[in-house]
XYZ file of C-alpha atoms in Angstrom:
119
model
C -43.439 -16.664 40.768
C -40.486 -13.223 39.258
C -38.103 -13.834 36.211
C -35.157 -11.550 36.208
C -33.646 -11.312 32.796
C -30.065 -9.595 31.846
C -28.549 -7.883 28.862
C -25.656 -5.865 27.748
C -22.957 -7.589 29.204
C -19.664 -8.567 26.756
C -15.890 -7.798 25.651
C -14.724 -4.563 26.220
C -10.784 -2.880 26.600
C -9.742 -1.417 30.090
C -10.971 2.321 30.239
C -14.647 1.178 28.013
C -17.677 1.137 29.330
C -20.271 -1.063 28.838
C -24.478 -1.167 30.016
C -26.282 -3.969 31.971
C -30.458 -3.779 31.592
C -32.605 -6.230 33.983
C -36.220 -6.587 32.947
C -38.065 -8.362 36.319
C -41.784 -10.544 35.383
C -44.306 -12.134 36.766
C -45.478 -11.396 40.448
C -43.487 -7.980 40.366
C -45.560 -6.083 43.252
C -43.507 -8.579 45.462
C -40.113 -6.652 45.123
C -38.507 -4.429 46.899
C -34.792 -3.071 46.170
C -33.477 -4.039 42.953
C -29.259 -4.666 42.360
C -26.171 -5.831 40.470
C -23.654 -8.605 41.966
C -21.510 -10.055 40.626
C -19.430 -13.700 40.532
C -15.562 -14.383 39.420
C -14.841 -18.285 39.808
C -14.269 -19.885 43.305
C -15.026 -16.441 45.058
C -18.669 -15.494 46.556
C -21.096 -13.619 44.476
C -20.372 -10.333 45.828
C -22.262 -7.119 45.710
C -21.861 -4.319 43.103
C -24.715 -1.668 43.280
C -28.359 -1.307 44.844
C -31.273 0.238 44.425
C -34.234 0.458 46.530
C -38.138 1.134 45.074
C -37.388 5.279 46.732
C -34.663 5.502 45.226
C -32.117 5.077 48.131
C -28.397 3.434 46.290
C -25.474 1.662 47.780
C -22.341 0.456 46.068
C -19.581 -1.020 47.067
C -16.481 0.672 47.299
C -14.135 -0.760 44.233
C -17.371 0.855 41.602
C -18.176 3.939 43.394
C -17.114 7.266 41.038
C -17.539 4.721 38.230
C -20.520 2.597 38.012
C -24.030 4.290 37.891
C -27.470 2.741 38.855
C -30.885 3.901 37.800
C -34.278 1.744 37.650
C -37.035 2.725 36.266
C -40.200 1.575 37.930
C -42.573 1.801 35.336
C -40.780 -0.797 33.657
C -39.537 -2.915 36.631
C -36.031 -2.660 35.378
C -32.752 -1.343 36.860
C -29.656 -0.713 34.792
C -26.216 -0.097 35.656
C -23.626 1.928 33.294
C -20.058 1.422 34.274
C -17.747 3.479 32.870
C -13.444 2.920 33.070
C -13.749 -0.618 33.486
C -10.765 -2.694 35.075
C -9.410 -5.956 33.843
C -10.954 -6.680 37.925
C -14.142 -5.829 36.664
C -14.291 -8.903 35.065
C -17.407 -11.400 36.439
C -20.631 -12.692 35.587
C -23.084 -10.336 37.030
C -26.098 -11.129 38.517
C -29.456 -8.853 38.166
C -30.937 -9.588 42.088
C -34.092 -8.369 43.626
C -35.468 -8.923 46.912
C -38.630 -9.525 48.216
C -41.007 -6.750 50.098
C -40.508 -8.180 54.186
C -44.393 -8.689 53.727
C -42.976 -11.370 50.908
C -40.926 -13.288 52.808
C -38.734 -15.744 50.835
C -35.951 -16.172 49.070
C -34.252 -13.413 46.758
C -34.792 -13.479 42.875
C -31.812 -13.713 40.636
C -31.033 -13.229 37.354
C -29.218 -16.241 35.065
C -26.240 -13.995 34.825
C -24.120 -12.130 32.097
C -20.987 -12.011 31.675
C -18.589 -8.601 31.528
C -14.746 -9.315 30.150
C -12.323 -6.490 30.451
C -9.087 -6.614 28.207
C -6.097 -5.264 29.169
């Protein structure tokens, strides 16, 4: 029903920057909150940042002050500007979209994009 396509991952040195993009297509009218999660091997997928359609934002403590999430509702897109990157930011980053309350079901996920920060 909804497809999320991420782009922008890659290899960067410590203190470098990357910008992730995620574009939604399909039944985008079912989407409320959009965000980014990340996962390293053997660990759970953790929230990085999320933004509601109205612009309410939440960040994980580990990225506050370094990462900025933004959203373009007209383009059904969400972005993650990552600055001052650290080796511990290395992970697969997944775009996420939560459904509106009147469209029950599992959240939508992108296929993931690898971010590697070298020391």
